[in-house]
């Protein structure tokens, strides 16, 4: 097992290894005394790992109750959040108790947001079971639910007390879900590691993710330590997300988050190259790795619809929006543009794409 430290406002560890869900109780007890635990998970993940984690927690002295909800992005909404909060109150969960988020990014966001506002904040731990959640969303303390107007528009910053990444869980993922998580790993490669990009291009979905994961988490932990509240450098972690969130929204969330991010990265990299911001040939390198990982690089939505949806993004400030654009593999910059410039940029990134 590898242990990594995140030095946020409330420091915590990220544990990475195989078979860690069976040790969940012991690991959680290192950071929190035995108490009542609300094990929050979707119905699919519960069938795979719910009993394993519940038994481990119980063996370490925790009293466990499971909250299950329908899987998928469509459950990440205010109605589901309200239902979870009412459920916690009905079971008389207190400020000394704990929420455990077992699952992918939707579960982590929903449970983390609930933890941040229930009784003005209680502790929670992340137990990601998808590559996407392990590599990205479980670390850093961003929690949110979607509104009708867009993705992640209601949320908080609330750091977990512990993150437990059991890499064995990736073996139960459908290839589409694994690929969606790989998109976030590509993002980290574009932010800071050509070697990471080259390895994923070579190995595709057969990449040994347990070896890739620490590099992704190390990058994110470093950025979070410097900008926990996303006022500056942390915005780099949104590479591909402004357009990607628009793709997700327009699809009614039938397109996976990672798939949307892949499309967003491709569109903005192509635009940046044509604008002279990005080195020549980077679009080809990015397209090669996304193709190797069975991820899309284009979408069927018109540039006008994408731009309109993207302008609802939380990175907009008045008549400006911050885009993350690559200068080369391993280097991205924050680029502020007027909202009126977004459509031409998206058009530039979509022209001639196959």
Coordinates of C-alpha atoms in Angstrom, one line a residue:
X1 CA 0.0 0.0 0.0
X2 CA 1.2 3.5 -0.9
X3 CA 0.3 6.4 1.3
X4 CA 0.3 10.0 -0.1
X5 CA -0.4 13.2 1.8
X6 CA -2.6 16.1 0.8
X7 CA -1.7 19.2 2.7
X8 CA -5.0 21.0 2.4
X9 CA -6.6 23.2 5.2
X10 CA -7.5 19.8 6.8
X11 CA -4.6 17.5 5.9
X12 CA -5.4 13.9 5.0
X13 CA -3.9 10.7 3.5
X14 CA -4.7 9.0 0.2
X15 CA -4.1 5.2 0.5
X16 CA -3.5 3.4 -2.8
X17 CA -3.3 -0.4 -3.2
X18 CA -5.0 -3.6 -4.0
X19 CA -7.6 -5.2 -1.7
X20 CA -8.0 -2.1 0.5
X21 CA -11.8 -2.2 0.8
X22 CA -11.4 -5.2 3.1
X23 CA -9.1 -3.1 5.3
X24 CA -11.5 -0.1 5.2
X25 CA -12.5 -0.3 8.8
X26 CA -8.9 -0.4 10.1
X27 CA -7.9 2.5 7.9
X28 CA -10.9 4.6 8.8
X29 CA -10.3 3.9 12.5
X30 CA -6.8 5.5 12.2
X31 CA -8.5 8.9 11.5
X32 CA -11.8 8.6 13.3
X33 CA -13.0 7.0 16.4
X34 CA -15.8 4.3 16.0
X35 CA -19.2 5.9 15.5
X36 CA -22.3 5.6 13.3
X37 CA -21.4 5.5 9.6
X38 CA -23.7 6.4 6.7
X39 CA -22.4 4.2 3.9
X40 CA -23.6 6.1 0.8
X41 CA -23.4 4.1 -2.5
X42 CA -25.4 3.5 -5.6
X43 CA -27.2 0.3 -6.2
X44 CA -24.7 -1.1 -8.6
X45 CA -21.6 -0.5 -6.5
X46 CA -23.5 -1.8 -3.4
X47 CA -23.9 -5.1 -5.1
X48 CA -20.2 -5.4 -5.7
X49 CA -18.7 -3.9 -2.6
X50 CA -21.3 -2.7 -0.1
X51 CA -21.3 -5.7 2.2
X52 CA -17.5 -6.0 2.1
X53 CA -17.0 -2.4 3.3
X54 CA -19.9 -2.6 5.8
X55 CA -18.4 -5.7 7.4
X56 CA -15.0 -4.2 7.5
X57 CA -16.3 -1.1 9.2
X58 CA -18.4 -3.2 11.7
X59 CA -15.4 -5.3 12.6
X60 CA -13.6 -2.1 13.6
X61 CA -16.4 -1.0 15.9
X62 CA -18.4 1.2 13.6
X63 CA -22.2 1.0 13.4
X64 CA -23.1 1.0 9.7
X65 CA -26.3 2.0 7.9
X66 CA -26.4 1.9 4.1
X67 CA -28.0 4.6 1.9
X68 CA -28.4 3.5 -1.7
X69 CA -29.6 5.4 -4.8
X70 CA -30.0 4.9 -8.5
X71 CA -26.7 4.9 -10.4
X72 CA -25.8 7.6 -12.9
X73 CA -25.3 11.3 -13.3
X74 CA -29.0 12.0 -13.3
X75 CA -29.0 11.2 -9.5
X76 CA -26.6 14.1 -8.8
X77 CA -29.3 16.6 -8.2
X78 CA -30.9 18.7 -5.4
X79 CA -33.7 16.2 -5.0
X80 CA -31.4 13.4 -4.3
X81 CA -29.3 15.6 -2.0
X82 CA -32.4 16.5 0.0
X83 CA -33.4 12.9 0.3
X84 CA -30.0 11.9 1.7
X85 CA -30.1 14.8 4.2
X86 CA -33.5 13.7 5.4
X87 CA -32.3 10.1 5.7
X88 CA -29.4 11.2 7.8
X89 CA -31.7 13.2 10.1
X90 CA -34.2 10.4 10.4
X91 CA -31.4 8.1 11.7
X92 CA -30.3 10.8 14.1
X93 CA -26.8 11.0 12.7
X94 CA -24.8 13.5 14.7
X95 CA -21.8 15.8 14.2
X96 CA -19.5 13.1 15.6
X97 CA -20.6 10.6 13.1
X98 CA -19.3 9.9 9.7
X99 CA -20.3 9.6 6.0
X100 CA -18.5 7.1 3.8
X101 CA -18.8 7.6 0.0
X102 CA -18.4 4.3 -1.8
X103 CA -18.5 4.6 -5.5
X104 CA -17.7 6.9 -8.4
X105 CA -17.7 10.6 -8.9
X106 CA -21.4 11.0 -8.5
X107 CA -21.4 9.2 -5.1
X108 CA -18.4 11.2 -3.9
X109 CA -19.9 14.5 -5.0
X110 CA -23.3 13.8 -3.5
X111 CA -22.1 12.3 -0.2
X112 CA -19.4 15.0 0.2
X113 CA -21.8 17.8 -0.4
X114 CA -24.2 16.3 2.2
X115 CA -21.4 15.9 4.7
X116 CA -20.4 19.6 4.2
X117 CA -23.8 21.0 5.0
X118 CA -25.5 18.4 7.3
X119 CA -25.4 19.9 10.8
X120 CA -23.0 22.5 9.4
X121 CA -20.5 19.9 8.5
X122 CA -19.5 16.4 9.5
X123 CA -16.6 14.2 8.6
X124 CA -16.5 12.0 5.5
X125 CA -14.2 9.5 3.8
X126 CA -13.9 8.7 0.1
X127 CA -13.7 5.1 -1.2
X128 CA -13.6 5.6 -4.9
X129 CA -14.4 2.5 -7.0
X130 CA -13.8 4.0 -10.5
X131 CA -10.6 5.2 -12.1
X132 CA -12.2 8.6 -12.7
X133 CA -13.0 9.1 -9.0
X134 CA -9.7 7.7 -7.8
X135 CA -7.6 9.8 -10.2
X136 CA -9.4 13.0 -9.8
X137 CA -12.7 13.7 -8.0
X138 CA -12.1 11.9 -4.7
X139 CA -9.1 14.2 -4.0
X140 CA -9.3 17.9 -3.5
X141 CA -12.5 18.5 -1.6
X142 CA -14.7 19.8 -4.4
X143 CA -18.3 18.6 -3.9
X144 CA -21.4 19.5 -6.0
X145 CA -24.7 18.6 -7.5
X146 CA -26.1 19.6 -10.9
X147 CA -28.8 22.2 -11.5
X148 CA -31.1 22.3 -14.6
X149 CA -28.9 25.1 -15.9
X150 CA -25.7 23.1 -15.8
X151 CA -23.2 20.8 -14.1
X152 CA -21.8 21.2 -10.6
X153 CA -23.5 24.6 -10.1
X154 CA -24.3 24.0 -6.5
X155 CA -21.5 22.8 -4.2
X156 CA -18.9 23.4 -1.5
X157 CA -15.3 22.8 -0.8
X158 CA -15.1 20.2 2.0
X159 CA -12.0 18.0 2.3
X160 CA -12.4 14.3 3.2
X161 CA -10.7 12.9 6.3
X162 CA -9.3 10.0 4.2
X163 CA -9.3 8.6 0.7
X164 CA -9.0 4.8 0.1
X165 CA -8.3 3.8 -3.5
X166 CA -8.6 0.0 -4.0
X167 CA -7.3 -0.5 -7.5
X168 CA -8.9 -4.0 -7.6
X169 CA -12.2 -2.2 -8.2
X170 CA -11.1 -1.1 -11.6
X171 CA -11.4 -4.7 -12.8
X172 CA -15.2 -4.7 -12.5
X173 CA -15.6 -1.5 -14.6
X174 CA -17.1 -1.7 -18.1
X175 CA -14.6 -0.6 -20.8
X176 CA -16.5 2.6 -21.3
X177 CA -16.3 3.6 -17.6
X178 CA -12.6 2.7 -17.6
X179 CA -12.0 4.9 -20.6
X180 CA -13.9 7.7 -19.0
X181 CA -11.6 7.6 -16.1
X182 CA -8.6 7.5 -18.4
X183 CA -9.6 10.8 -19.8
X184 CA -8.8 12.5 -16.5
X185 CA -5.4 10.8 -16.5
X186 CA -4.8 12.3 -20.0
X187 CA -5.7 15.6 -18.5
X188 CA -2.9 15.2 -16.0
X189 CA -0.5 14.2 -18.7
X190 CA -1.3 17.3 -20.7
X191 CA -0.8 19.4 -17.6
X192 CA 2.6 18.0 -16.6
X193 CA 3.9 14.7 -18.0
X194 CA 4.8 13.8 -21.5
X195 CA 6.0 10.4 -20.2
X196 CA 2.4 9.7 -18.9
X197 CA 0.9 10.6 -22.3
X198 CA 3.3 8.4 -24.1
X199 CA 2.7 5.4 -21.9
X200 CA -1.1 5.6 -22.3
X201 CA -0.7 6.1 -26.0
X202 CA 1.3 2.9 -26.1
X203 CA -0.7 0.7 -23.7
X204 CA -4.2 2.1 -24.2
X205 CA -6.8 0.6 -21.8
X206 CA -4.2 -2.0 -20.8
X207 CA -2.2 0.7 -19.0
X208 CA -1.4 -0.5 -15.5
X209 CA -3.5 2.1 -13.7
X210 CA -2.2 1.3 -10.3
X211 CA 1.1 2.7 -11.5
X212 CA -0.4 5.8 -13.2
X213 CA -2.7 6.7 -10.3
X214 CA 0.0 8.0 -7.9
X215 CA 1.4 10.4 -10.5
X216 CA -2.1 11.9 -11.1
X217 CA -2.8 12.2 -7.4
X218 CA 0.6 13.8 -6.8
X219 CA -0.1 16.5 -9.4
X220 CA -3.5 17.2 -8.0
X221 CA -2.3 17.3 -4.4
X222 CA 0.4 19.8 -5.3
X223 CA -2.1 22.1 -7.1
X224 CA -4.7 21.8 -4.3
X225 CA -2.0 22.7 -1.7
X226 CA -1.3 25.9 -3.5
X227 CA -4.9 26.9 -4.4
X228 CA -7.5 25.0 -2.4
X229 CA -10.4 27.3 -3.2
X230 CA -9.7 27.5 -7.0
X231 CA -8.9 31.1 -7.2
X232 CA -5.9 30.6 -9.5
X233 CA -3.7 27.7 -10.5
X234 CA -6.3 25.1 -9.5
X235 CA -8.4 26.2 -12.5
X236 CA -5.8 24.4 -14.6
X237 CA -7.6 21.2 -13.5
X238 CA -10.5 22.3 -15.6
X239 CA -8.7 21.5 -18.9
X240 CA -11.4 20.1 -21.2
X241 CA -14.2 20.7 -18.7
X242 CA -15.8 23.9 -19.9
X243 CA -16.7 22.4 -23.3
X244 CA -16.9 18.9 -21.7
X245 CA -19.6 19.9 -19.3
X246 CA -21.6 21.5 -22.2
X247 CA -21.4 18.2 -24.0
X248 CA -22.7 16.3 -21.0
X249 CA -25.5 18.8 -20.4
X250 CA -26.7 18.7 -24.1
X251 CA -26.7 14.9 -24.0
X252 CA -29.0 14.8 -20.9
X253 CA -26.0 13.2 -19.2
X254 CA -26.1 10.2 -21.4
X255 CA -22.5 11.0 -22.4
X256 CA -20.1 10.1 -19.6
X257 CA -18.1 12.9 -17.9
X258 CA -14.8 11.6 -19.1
X259 CA -16.1 11.3 -22.7
X260 CA -17.2 14.9 -22.5
X261 CA -13.8 16.0 -21.1
X262 CA -12.0 14.1 -23.9
X263 CA -14.1 16.0 -26.5
X264 CA -13.5 19.3 -24.7
X265 CA -9.7 18.7 -24.6
X266 CA -9.6 17.9 -28.3
X267 CA -11.6 20.9 -29.3
X268 CA -9.7 23.4 -27.3
X269 CA -6.3 21.9 -28.2
X270 CA -7.1 22.2 -31.9
X271 CA -8.3 25.8 -31.4
X272 CA -5.2 26.7 -29.4
X273 CA -2.9 25.3 -32.1
X274 CA -4.7 27.2 -34.8
X275 CA -4.5 30.4 -32.6
X276 CA -0.8 30.0 -32.3
X277 CA -0.9 29.4 -28.6
X278 CA -0.1 25.7 -28.8
X279 CA 2.9 24.0 -30.4
X280 CA 2.2 22.4 -33.8
X281 CA 1.5 18.7 -33.7
X282 CA 0.0 18.6 -30.1
X283 CA -3.5 18.0 -31.4
X284 CA -2.2 14.9 -33.3
X285 CA -0.6 13.6 -30.1
X286 CA -3.7 14.2 -28.0
X287 CA -5.9 12.6 -30.6
X288 CA -3.6 9.6 -30.7
X289 CA -3.8 9.0 -27.0
X290 CA -7.6 9.5 -26.9
X291 CA -8.1 7.1 -29.8
X292 CA -5.8 4.5 -28.1
X293 CA -8.1 4.8 -25.0
X294 CA -11.3 4.5 -27.1
X295 CA -12.4 8.0 -26.3
X296 CA -14.2 10.4 -28.6
X297 CA -12.5 13.5 -30.0
X298 CA -15.6 15.0 -31.7
X299 CA -19.3 15.5 -30.9
X300 CA -22.5 16.0 -32.9
X301 CA -23.6 19.2 -31.3
X302 CA -23.4 22.5 -33.2
X303 CA -20.8 25.0 -32.0
X304 CA -23.6 27.5 -31.2
X305 CA -25.3 25.0 -28.9
X306 CA -22.0 24.1 -27.2
X307 CA -21.0 27.8 -26.7
X308 CA -24.5 28.6 -25.2
X309 CA -24.3 25.7 -22.8
X310 CA -20.7 26.4 -21.9
X311 CA -21.5 30.0 -20.9
X312 CA -23.5 28.6 -18.0
X313 CA -20.2 27.2 -16.6
X314 CA -19.2 28.3 -13.1
X315 CA -15.8 29.5 -14.5
X316 CA -17.6 32.5 -16.1
X317 CA -17.0 35.9 -14.5
X318 CA -19.3 38.5 -15.9
X319 CA -18.5 39.0 -19.6
X320 CA -15.3 36.8 -19.3
X321 CA -14.7 33.1 -19.1
X322 CA -11.4 31.3 -18.2
X323 CA -10.3 28.7 -20.7
X324 CA -7.5 26.2 -20.1
X325 CA -5.4 25.9 -23.2
X326 CA -2.3 23.8 -23.8
X327 CA 1.0 25.3 -25.0
X328 CA 2.4 21.9 -25.4
X329 CA 2.3 18.4 -24.0
X330 CA 2.9 18.9 -20.3
X331 CA 2.1 22.6 -20.1
X332 CA -1.2 24.4 -20.0
X333 CA -2.1 28.0 -19.3
X334 CA -5.2 30.0 -18.1
X335 CA -6.5 32.1 -20.9
X336 CA -9.3 34.7 -20.2
X337 CA -11.5 35.5 -23.1
X338 CA -14.6 37.6 -23.6
X339 CA -17.8 35.5 -23.7
X340 CA -18.4 36.7 -27.2
X341 CA -15.1 35.1 -28.2
X342 CA -16.1 31.6 -27.0
X343 CA -18.2 30.7 -30.0
X344 CA -15.4 31.5 -32.6
X345 CA -12.9 29.6 -30.5
X346 CA -15.2 26.5 -30.4
X347 CA -15.8 26.8 -34.1
X348 CA -12.1 27.0 -34.7
X349 CA -11.6 23.8 -32.7
X350 CA -14.3 21.9 -34.5
X351 CA -13.5 22.8 -38.1
X352 CA -12.2 19.9 -40.0
X353 CA -12.3 17.5 -37.0
X354 CA -13.0 13.9 -38.0

